[in-house]
Amino acid sequence: EVQLVQSGAEVKKPGESLKISCKGSGYTFTSYWIGWVRQMPGKGLEWMGIIYPGDSDTRYSPSFQGQVTFSADKSINTAYLQWSSLNASDSAMYFCARPLGGIAAHLDIWGQGTMVTVSS
Amino acid sequence: DIQMTQSPSTLSASVGDRVTITCRASQSVSSWLAWYQQKPGKAPKLLIYKASTLETGVPSRFSGSGSGTEFTLTISSLQPDDFATYYCQQYDTFTTFGQGTKVEIK
């Protein structure tokens, strides 16, 4: 079964760092991009950007450039989203998803989401 | 950036109704448009891609049409499981989502 499995919910304080993960299975992980999507409470989907695990080529949406970092470890079929210093506005659900067919494509497989709560 | 605008934002309907949601792009995206269904606390689910191609396993009551800047998602006969929020996504240039349309029980 083709799937993406994300790490569990996180509760952090402002200023702390965080790295969440997205592990792919059932397909050749290094042959497909992985995208990240933010959904703030009660709001819509926002495209954060994308990483190619094969060579770690990365593209960020302008709104997220400099705010987060994407990385990947192809030896364990895992992509990561990290923050160096969280603030309350980073509280959201974060999804990883696989674009089928290239850097810009429909998203056929989604992770279950990781809820991030930032609160003092 | 390409902006995607969905209408309406909320739609009240009854089981059995025909429902249509519109998505407009700020510039042409050809047919590079997808539709997703999302239920509370769950990941979005792909329904339609390339404007009108039904994803495997999606009921045939869902259909998509359009090209260029105007697209529609139609549910021919609304079922209880269809009450959810629907998003369009353009993938002609990078990716942008519409703001969502919530389909609620009338």
Coordinates of N, CA and C in Angstrom, one line a residue:
Chain A
E1 N 0.8 -1.2 0.0 CA 0.0 0.0 0.0 C 0.9 1.3 0.0
V2 N 0.6 2.1 -0.9 CA 1.3 3.4 -1.0 C 0.8 4.3 0.1
Q3 N 1.7 4.8 1.0 CA 1.2 5.7 2.1 C 2.3 6.6 2.5
L4 N 1.9 7.7 3.2 CA 2.7 8.6 3.9 C 2.3 8.6 5.3
V5 N 3.2 8.4 6.2 CA 2.8 8.4 7.7 C 3.6 9.5 8.4
Q6 N 2.9 10.4 9.0 CA 3.5 11.5 9.7 C 3.7 11.3 11.2
S7 N 4.7 12.0 11.7 CA 4.9 11.9 13.2 C 3.8 12.5 14.0
G8 N 3.8 12.3 15.3 CA 2.6 12.6 16.1 C 2.6 14.1 16.5
A9 N 1.5 14.4 17.2 CA 1.2 15.8 17.6 C 2.3 16.3 18.5
E10 N 2.5 17.6 18.4 CA 3.6 18.3 19.1 C 3.0 19.5 19.9
V11 N 3.4 19.7 21.1 CA 3.1 20.9 21.9 C 4.4 21.5 22.3
K12 N 4.6 22.8 21.8 CA 5.9 23.5 22.0 C 5.6 24.9 22.6
K13 N 6.7 25.4 23.1 CA 6.7 26.8 23.6 C 7.3 27.7 22.6
P14 N 6.8 29.0 22.6 CA 7.4 30.0 21.6 C 8.9 30.0 21.8
G15 N 9.6 30.1 20.6 CA 11.1 30.1 20.6 C 11.7 28.8 20.5
E16 N 11.0 27.7 20.8 CA 11.6 26.4 20.6 C 11.7 25.9 19.2
S17 N 12.5 25.0 19.0 CA 12.7 24.4 17.6 C 11.9 23.1 17.5
L18 N 11.6 22.7 16.3 CA 10.8 21.5 16.0 C 11.1 21.0 14.7
K19 N 11.1 19.6 14.6 CA 11.2 18.9 13.3 C 10.2 17.8 13.3
I20 N 9.3 17.9 12.3 CA 8.3 16.8 12.1 C 8.6 16.0 10.9
S21 N 8.1 14.8 10.8 CA 8.5 13.9 9.7 C 7.3 13.3 9.0
C22 N 7.7 12.8 7.8 CA 6.7 12.2 6.8 C 7.5 11.0 6.2
K23 N 7.0 9.8 6.5 CA 7.7 8.6 6.0 C 6.9 8.0 4.9
G24 N 7.5 7.8 3.8 CA 6.8 7.1 2.6 C 7.1 5.6 2.6
S25 N 6.1 4.9 2.1 CA 6.3 3.5 1.9 C 5.4 3.0 0.7
G26 N 5.7 1.9 0.2 CA 5.0 1.3 -0.9 C 5.3 1.8 -2.3
Y27 N 6.2 2.7 -2.4 CA 6.6 3.3 -3.7 C 8.1 3.7 -3.6
T28 N 8.7 4.1 -4.7 CA 10.1 4.5 -4.8 C 10.1 6.0 -4.3
F29 N 10.5 6.1 -3.0 CA 10.4 7.4 -2.4 C 11.2 8.5 -3.1
T30 N 12.4 8.1 -3.6 CA 13.3 9.1 -4.2 C 12.9 9.5 -5.6
S31 N 11.8 9.0 -6.1 CA 11.4 9.3 -7.5 C 10.2 10.3 -7.5
Y32 N 9.7 10.7 -6.4 CA 8.6 11.6 -6.3 C 8.9 12.8 -5.4
W33 N 8.4 14.0 -5.8 CA 8.5 15.1 -4.9 C 7.5 14.9 -3.7
I34 N 7.8 15.6 -2.6 CA 7.0 15.6 -1.4 C 6.6 17.1 -1.1
G35 N 5.4 17.4 -1.0 CA 5.0 18.7 -0.7 C 4.5 18.8 0.8
W36 N 4.5 20.1 1.3 CA 4.0 20.4 2.6 C 2.9 21.4 2.5
V37 N 1.8 21.1 3.3 CA 0.6 22.0 3.3 C 0.3 22.4 4.8
R38 N 0.0 23.6 5.0 CA -0.4 24.1 6.3 C -1.9 24.3 6.3
Q39 N -2.5 24.0 7.4 CA -3.9 24.3 7.6 C -4.1 24.9 9.0
M40 N -4.3 26.2 9.1 CA -4.5 26.8 10.4 C -5.9 26.5 10.9
P41 N -6.1 26.6 12.2 CA -7.4 26.2 12.8 C -8.6 26.9 12.1
G42 N -9.5 26.1 11.6 CA -10.7 26.6 10.9 C -10.5 27.3 9.6
K43 N -9.3 27.1 9.0 CA -8.9 27.8 7.7 C -8.7 26.8 6.6
G44 N -8.3 27.3 5.5 CA -8.1 26.5 4.3 C -6.7 26.0 4.2
L45 N -6.4 25.4 3.0 CA -5.1 24.7 2.7 C -4.1 25.8 2.1
E46 N -2.9 25.7 2.6 CA -1.9 26.6 2.1 C -0.7 25.8 1.7
W47 N -0.2 26.0 0.4 CA 0.9 25.3 -0.1 C 2.2 25.9 0.4
M48 N 3.0 25.2 1.2 CA 4.2 25.7 1.7 C 5.4 25.5 0.8
G49 N 5.4 24.4 0.1 CA 6.6 24.2 -0.8 C 6.8 22.7 -1.0
I50 N 8.0 22.4 -1.5 CA 8.1 21.0 -2.0 C 9.6 20.6 -2.0
I51 N 9.9 19.3 -1.8 CA 11.3 18.8 -1.8 C 11.3 17.5 -2.6
Y52 N 12.4 17.3 -3.3 CA 12.6 16.1 -4.1 C 13.6 15.3 -3.3
P53 N 13.2 14.2 -2.6 CA 14.1 13.4 -1.8 C 15.3 12.8 -2.5
G54 N 15.2 12.6 -3.8 CA 16.3 12.0 -4.6 C 17.6 12.9 -4.5
D55 N 17.4 14.2 -4.5 CA 18.6 15.1 -4.5 C 18.4 16.3 -3.5
S56 N 17.3 16.3 -2.8 CA 17.0 17.3 -1.8 C 16.8 18.7 -2.5
D57 N 16.5 18.7 -3.8 CA 16.1 20.0 -4.4 C 14.8 20.5 -3.7
T58 N 14.8 21.8 -3.4 CA 13.8 22.3 -2.6 C 13.2 23.6 -3.2
R59 N 11.9 23.8 -3.2 CA 11.3 25.0 -3.6 C 10.3 25.5 -2.5
Y60 N 10.3 26.7 -2.1 CA 9.5 27.2 -1.1 C 8.5 28.2 -1.7
S61 N 7.3 28.2 -1.2 CA 6.3 29.3 -1.5 C 6.8 30.6 -0.9
P62 N 6.6 31.7 -1.5 CA 7.1 33.0 -1.0 C 6.8 33.2 0.4
S63 N 5.6 32.9 0.8 CA 5.1 33.2 2.2 C 5.8 32.4 3.2
F64 N 6.5 31.3 2.8 CA 7.2 30.4 3.8 C 8.7 30.4 3.7
Q65 N 9.2 31.1 2.6 CA 10.6 31.2 2.4 C 11.3 31.8 3.6
G66 N 12.3 31.2 4.2 CA 13.0 31.7 5.4 C 12.3 31.4 6.7
Q67 N 11.1 30.9 6.6 CA 10.3 30.6 7.9 C 10.5 29.2 8.3
V68 N 10.6 28.3 7.4 CA 10.7 26.9 7.6 C 11.8 26.3 6.7
T69 N 12.2 25.0 7.1 CA 13.2 24.3 6.3 C 12.7 22.9 6.0
F70 N 12.8 22.5 4.7 CA 12.5 21.2 4.3 C 13.8 20.4 4.2
S71 N 13.8 19.1 4.5 CA 14.9 18.2 4.3 C 14.4 16.8 4.1
A72 N 15.3 15.9 3.7 CA 14.9 14.6 3.5 C 16.1 13.6 3.8
D73 N 15.8 12.4 4.3 CA 16.8 11.4 4.4 C 16.3 10.2 3.6
K74 N 16.9 10.1 2.4 CA 16.4 9.1 1.5 C 16.8 7.7 2.0
S75 N 17.7 7.5 2.9 CA 18.1 6.2 3.4 C 17.0 5.6 4.2
I76 N 16.1 6.5 4.8 CA 15.0 6.0 5.6 C 13.6 6.5 5.0
N77 N 13.6 6.9 3.7 CA 12.4 7.3 3.1 C 11.6 8.3 3.8
T78 N 12.2 9.3 4.4 CA 11.6 10.3 5.3 C 11.9 11.7 4.9
A79 N 10.8 12.5 4.8 CA 11.0 14.0 4.6 C 10.7 14.7 5.9
Y80 N 11.3 15.9 6.1 CA 11.1 16.6 7.3 C 10.7 18.1 7.0
L81 N 10.0 18.6 8.0 CA 9.7 20.0 8.0 C 10.1 20.6 9.4
Q82 N 11.0 21.6 9.4 CA 11.5 22.1 10.6 C 11.4 23.6 10.8
W83 N 11.3 24.0 12.1 CA 11.3 25.4 12.5 C 12.5 25.6 13.4
S84 N 13.2 26.7 13.3 CA 14.3 27.0 14.3 C 13.8 27.7 15.5
S85 N 12.7 28.5 15.3 CA 12.2 29.2 16.4 C 10.7 29.4 16.2
L86 N 9.9 28.6 16.9 CA 8.4 28.6 16.7 C 7.8 29.9 17.3
N87 N 6.7 30.3 16.8 CA 5.8 31.3 17.4 C 4.4 30.8 17.3
A88 N 3.5 31.5 18.1 CA 2.1 31.1 18.2 C 1.4 30.9 16.9
S89 N 1.8 31.7 15.9 CA 1.1 31.7 14.6 C 1.5 30.4 13.8
D90 N 2.5 29.6 14.3 CA 2.8 28.4 13.6 C 1.9 27.2 14.1
S91 N 1.0 27.5 15.0 CA 0.0 26.5 15.5 C -0.9 26.2 14.3
A92 N -0.9 24.9 13.9 CA -1.6 24.5 12.7 C -1.5 23.0 12.6
M93 N -2.3 22.5 11.6 CA -2.1 21.1 11.2 C -1.2 21.2 10.0
Y94 N -0.3 20.3 9.9 CA 0.6 20.2 8.7 C 0.5 18.9 8.1
F95 N 0.3 18.9 6.8 CA 0.2 17.7 6.0 C 1.3 17.6 5.0
C96 N 1.8 16.4 4.8 CA 2.7 16.1 3.6 C 1.8 15.4 2.6
A97 N 2.2 15.6 1.3 CA 1.4 15.0 0.2 C 2.4 14.8 -0.9
R98 N 2.0 13.8 -1.8 CA 2.8 13.4 -2.9 C 2.2 14.0 -4.2
P99 N 2.9 14.8 -4.9 CA 2.4 15.2 -6.2 C 2.7 14.1 -7.2
L100 N 1.7 13.7 -7.9 CA 1.9 12.6 -8.9 C 2.2 13.1 -10.2
G101 N 3.5 13.1 -10.6 CA 3.8 13.5 -12.0 C 4.7 14.7 -12.1
G102 N 5.3 15.1 -11.0 CA 6.3 16.1 -11.1 C 6.2 17.2 -10.0
I103 N 6.9 18.3 -10.2 CA 7.0 19.3 -9.2 C 5.6 20.0 -9.0
A104 N 4.8 20.1 -10.1 CA 3.5 20.7 -10.0 C 2.5 19.7 -10.5
A105 N 1.7 19.1 -9.6 CA 0.8 18.0 -10.0 C -0.3 17.9 -9.0
H106 N -1.2 17.1 -9.3 CA -2.3 16.8 -8.3 C -1.7 15.9 -7.2
L107 N -2.3 16.0 -6.0 CA -1.7 15.3 -4.9 C -2.5 14.1 -4.6
D108 N -1.9 12.9 -4.9 CA -2.7 11.7 -4.9 C -2.6 11.0 -3.5
I109 N -1.6 11.2 -2.8 CA -1.4 10.5 -1.5 C -1.1 11.6 -0.4
W110 N -1.8 11.5 0.7 CA -1.6 12.5 1.8 C -1.2 11.8 3.1
G111 N -0.4 12.4 3.9 CA -0.2 11.9 5.2 C -1.4 12.3 6.1
Q112 N -1.4 11.7 7.3 CA -2.6 11.9 8.1 C -2.6 13.3 8.8
G113 N -1.5 14.0 8.7 CA -1.4 15.3 9.4 C -0.7 15.2 10.7
T114 N 0.0 16.3 11.0 CA 0.7 16.5 12.3 C 0.2 17.8 12.9
M115 N -0.4 17.7 14.0 CA -0.9 19.0 14.7 C 0.2 19.6 15.5
V116 N 0.5 20.8 15.3 CA 1.5 21.5 16.0 C 0.8 22.6 16.8
T117 N 1.0 22.6 18.1 CA 0.5 23.6 19.0 C 1.6 24.4 19.7
V118 N 1.6 25.7 19.5 CA 2.7 26.5 20.1 C 2.0 27.4 21.1
S119 N 2.4 27.2 22.4 CA 1.7 28.0 23.5 C 2.6 28.1 24.7
S120 N 2.6 29.3 25.3 CA 3.4 29.5 26.5 C 2.7 29.0 27.7
Chain B
D1 N 1.8 35.2 -8.5 CA 1.1 34.0 -8.0 C -0.3 33.9 -8.7
I2 N -0.7 32.7 -9.0 CA -2.0 32.5 -9.5 C -3.0 32.4 -8.3
Q3 N -4.0 33.2 -8.3 CA -5.0 33.2 -7.3 C -6.2 32.3 -7.7
M4 N -6.7 31.5 -6.8 CA -7.9 30.7 -7.0 C -9.0 31.1 -6.1
T5 N -10.2 31.4 -6.7 CA -11.3 31.9 -6.0 C -12.5 30.9 -6.1
Q6 N -13.0 30.3 -5.0 CA -14.1 29.4 -5.1 C -15.4 30.2 -4.7
S7 N -16.5 29.7 -5.3 CA -17.8 30.2 -4.8 C -18.8 29.1 -4.9
P8 N -19.8 29.0 -4.0 CA -19.8 29.9 -2.8 C -18.9 29.5 -1.8
S9 N -18.8 30.2 -0.7 CA -17.9 29.8 0.4 C -18.6 28.7 1.3
T10 N -19.9 28.9 1.4 CA -20.8 27.9 2.1 C -22.0 27.6 1.2
L11 N -22.4 26.4 1.2 CA -23.5 25.9 0.4 C -24.4 25.0 1.3
S12 N -25.7 25.3 1.4 CA -26.6 24.5 2.2 C -27.4 23.7 1.2
A13 N -27.4 22.4 1.4 CA -28.1 21.5 0.5 C -28.7 20.3 1.2
S14 N -29.6 19.6 0.5 CA -30.3 18.4 1.1 C -29.8 17.2 0.3
V15 N -29.9 16.1 1.0 CA -29.6 14.8 0.3 C -30.5 14.7 -0.9
G16 N -29.8 14.3 -2.0 CA -30.4 14.2 -3.3 C -30.3 15.4 -4.2
D17 N -29.9 16.5 -3.7 CA -29.7 17.7 -4.4 C -28.5 17.6 -5.4
R18 N -28.6 18.4 -6.5 CA -27.5 18.5 -7.4 C -26.8 19.8 -6.9
V19 N -25.5 19.6 -6.8 CA -24.7 20.7 -6.2 C -23.5 21.0 -7.1
T20 N -23.3 22.3 -7.3 CA -22.2 22.8 -8.2 C -21.4 23.8 -7.5
I21 N -20.1 23.6 -7.5 CA -19.1 24.5 -6.9 C -18.2 25.1 -8.0
T22 N -17.9 26.4 -8.0 CA -17.2 27.0 -9.0 C -15.8 27.4 -8.5
C23 N -14.8 27.3 -9.3 CA -13.4 27.7 -9.0 C -12.9 28.6 -10.2
R24 N -12.5 29.8 -9.9 CA -12.0 30.7 -10.9 C -10.5 31.0 -10.7
A25 N -9.7 30.9 -11.7 CA -8.3 31.2 -11.6 C -8.0 32.7 -12.1
S26 N -7.0 33.3 -11.5 CA -6.7 34.7 -11.9 C -6.0 34.8 -13.3
Q27 N -5.5 33.6 -13.8 CA -5.0 33.5 -15.1 C -5.2 32.1 -15.6
S28 N -5.0 31.8 -16.8 CA -5.3 30.5 -17.3 C -4.3 29.5 -16.7
V29 N -5.0 28.3 -16.3 CA -4.2 27.2 -15.8 C -4.4 26.0 -16.7
S30 N -4.9 26.2 -17.9 CA -5.2 25.2 -18.9 C -6.1 24.2 -18.2
S31 N -5.8 22.9 -18.1 CA -6.7 21.9 -17.5 C -6.0 21.4 -16.2
W32 N -5.0 22.1 -15.7 CA -4.2 21.6 -14.6 C -4.9 22.0 -13.3
L33 N -6.0 21.4 -13.0 CA -6.8 21.7 -11.9 C -7.3 20.4 -11.2
A34 N -7.3 20.4 -9.9 CA -7.8 19.2 -9.1 C -8.8 19.7 -8.1
W35 N -9.6 18.7 -7.7 CA -10.6 18.9 -6.6 C -10.4 17.9 -5.5
Y36 N -10.5 18.4 -4.2 CA -10.3 17.6 -3.1 C -11.5 17.7 -2.1
Q37 N -11.8 16.7 -1.4 CA -12.8 16.7 -0.3 C -12.1 16.5 1.0
Q38 N -12.5 17.3 2.0 CA -11.9 17.2 3.3 C -13.0 17.2 4.4
K39 N -12.8 16.2 5.2 CA -13.7 16.2 6.4 C -12.9 16.6 7.6
P40 N -13.6 17.1 8.7 CA -13.0 17.6 9.9 C -11.9 16.6 10.5
G41 N -10.7 17.1 10.7 CA -9.7 16.4 11.3 C -9.0 15.3 10.4
K42 N -9.4 15.3 9.2 CA -8.8 14.4 8.2 C -8.0 15.1 7.1
A43 N -7.2 14.3 6.5 CA -6.5 14.8 5.3 C -7.4 15.0 4.1
P44 N -7.1 15.9 3.2 CA -7.9 16.0 2.0 C -7.8 14.7 1.2
K45 N -8.8 14.5 0.4 CA -8.9 13.3 -0.5 C -9.1 13.8 -1.9
L46 N -8.2 13.3 -2.8 CA -8.3 13.6 -4.2 C -9.6 13.1 -4.8
L47 N -10.3 13.9 -5.5 CA -11.6 13.5 -6.2 C -11.3 13.5 -7.7
I48 N -10.8 14.6 -8.2 CA -10.7 14.8 -9.7 C -9.4 15.5 -10.0
Y49 N -8.8 15.1 -11.1 CA -7.6 15.8 -11.5 C -7.7 16.1 -13.0
K50 N -6.8 16.9 -13.5 CA -6.8 17.4 -14.9 C -8.2 17.9 -15.3
A51 N -8.8 18.6 -14.3 CA -10.1 19.2 -14.5 C -11.3 18.3 -14.5
S52 N -11.2 17.1 -15.1 CA -12.3 16.3 -15.3 C -12.1 14.8 -15.2
T53 N -10.9 14.4 -14.8 CA -10.6 13.0 -14.7 C -10.9 12.5 -13.2
L54 N -11.8 11.5 -13.1 CA -12.2 11.0 -11.8 C -11.1 10.1 -11.3
E55 N -10.7 10.4 -10.0 CA -9.7 9.5 -9.4 C -10.3 8.1 -9.2
T56 N -9.5 7.1 -9.2 CA -10.0 5.7 -9.0 C -10.6 5.6 -7.7
G57 N -11.8 5.0 -7.7 CA -12.5 4.7 -6.5 C -13.5 5.8 -6.1
V58 N -13.5 6.9 -6.7 CA -14.4 8.0 -6.4 C -15.7 7.8 -7.1
P59 N -16.8 8.0 -6.4 CA -18.1 7.7 -7.0 C -18.4 8.6 -8.2
S60 N -19.1 8.0 -9.1 CA -19.4 8.7 -10.4 C -20.4 9.9 -10.3
R61 N -21.0 10.1 -9.1 CA -21.8 11.2 -8.9 C -21.0 12.5 -8.9
F62 N -19.7 12.4 -8.7 CA -18.8 13.5 -8.8 C -18.3 13.7 -10.2
S63 N -18.3 14.9 -10.7 CA -17.7 15.2 -12.0 C -17.1 16.6 -12.0
G64 N -16.2 16.8 -12.9 CA -15.5 18.1 -13.0 C -15.5 18.6 -14.5
S65 N -15.5 19.9 -14.7 CA -15.5 20.4 -16.0 C -14.8 21.8 -16.0
G66 N -14.5 22.2 -17.2 CA -13.8 23.6 -17.3 C -12.4 23.5 -17.9
S67 N -11.9 24.7 -18.2 CA -10.6 24.8 -18.7 C -10.2 26.3 -18.7
G68 N -9.0 26.6 -18.7 CA -8.6 28.0 -18.7 C -8.7 28.6 -17.3
T69 N -9.7 29.4 -17.1 CA -9.9 30.1 -15.8 C -11.1 29.8 -15.1
E70 N -12.0 29.0 -15.6 CA -13.3 28.7 -14.9 C -13.5 27.2 -14.9
F71 N -13.8 26.7 -13.7 CA -14.0 25.3 -13.5 C -15.2 25.0 -12.6
T72 N -15.8 23.8 -12.7 CA -16.9 23.5 -11.8 C -16.7 22.0 -11.3
L73 N -17.1 21.8 -10.1 CA -17.3 20.5 -9.5 C -18.7 20.3 -9.3
T74 N -19.3 19.2 -9.8 CA -20.7 18.9 -9.6 C -20.9 17.6 -8.9
I75 N -21.8 17.6 -8.0 CA -22.2 16.4 -7.3 C -23.7 16.2 -7.8
S76 N -23.9 15.1 -8.5 CA -25.2 14.9 -9.2 C -26.3 14.7 -8.2
S77 N -26.1 13.9 -7.2 CA -27.1 13.6 -6.2 C -26.4 13.5 -4.8
L78 N -26.5 14.6 -4.0 CA -25.8 14.7 -2.8 C -26.1 13.5 -1.8
Q79 N -25.1 12.9 -1.3 CA -25.3 11.8 -0.4 C -24.8 12.2 1.0
P80 N -25.3 11.5 2.1 CA -24.9 12.0 3.5 C -23.4 12.0 3.7
D81 N -22.6 11.2 3.0 CA -21.2 11.2 3.1 C -20.5 12.4 2.5
D82 N -21.3 13.1 1.7 CA -20.7 14.2 0.9 C -20.6 15.5 1.6
F83 N -21.2 15.6 2.8 CA -21.2 16.9 3.5 C -19.7 17.0 4.1
A84 N -19.1 18.0 3.5 CA -17.6 18.2 3.8 C -17.2 19.5 3.2
T85 N -15.9 19.8 3.2 CA -15.4 21.0 2.6 C -14.6 20.6 1.3
Y86 N -14.8 21.3 0.2 CA -14.2 21.0 -1.0 C -13.2 22.1 -1.4
Y87 N -12.0 21.7 -1.9 CA -11.0 22.6 -2.4 C -10.6 22.4 -3.8
C88 N -10.4 23.5 -4.5 CA -9.7 23.3 -5.8 C -8.2 23.6 -5.7
Q89 N -7.4 23.1 -6.6 CA -6.0 23.3 -6.6 C -5.5 23.5 -8.0
Q90 N -4.8 24.6 -8.3 CA -4.2 24.7 -9.6 C -2.8 24.2 -9.5
Y91 N -2.3 23.5 -10.6 CA -0.9 23.1 -10.6 C -0.3 23.4 -12.0
D92 N -0.7 24.4 -12.6 CA -0.1 24.9 -13.8 C 1.2 25.6 -13.5
T93 N 1.2 26.4 -12.5 CA 2.4 27.2 -12.0 C 2.5 27.0 -10.6
F94 N 3.5 26.2 -10.2 CA 3.6 25.8 -8.7 C 2.3 25.2 -8.3
T95 N 1.8 25.6 -7.1 CA 0.5 25.2 -6.7 C -0.2 26.2 -5.8
T96 N -1.5 26.4 -6.0 CA -2.3 27.2 -5.2 C -3.6 26.6 -5.0
F97 N -4.1 26.7 -3.8 CA -5.5 26.2 -3.4 C -6.5 27.3 -3.4
G98 N -7.7 26.9 -3.7 CA -8.9 27.8 -3.4 C -9.1 27.9 -1.9
Q99 N -10.0 28.8 -1.5 CA -10.2 29.0 -0.1 C -11.2 28.0 0.5
G100 N -11.8 27.2 -0.3 CA -12.7 26.1 0.2 C -14.2 26.5 0.1
T101 N -15.0 25.4 -0.1 CA -16.4 25.6 -0.1 C -17.0 24.5 0.9
K102 N -17.7 24.9 1.9 CA -18.3 24.0 2.9 C -19.7 23.7 2.4
V103 N -19.9 22.4 2.3 CA -21.2 21.9 1.9 C -21.9 21.4 3.2
E104 N -22.9 22.1 3.6 CA -23.6 21.7 4.9 C -25.0 21.3 4.7
I105 N -25.6 20.7 5.7 CA -26.9 20.2 5.6 C -27.9 21.3 5.7
K106 N -28.9 21.3 4.8 CA -29.9 22.4 4.8 C -31.0 22.0 5.9

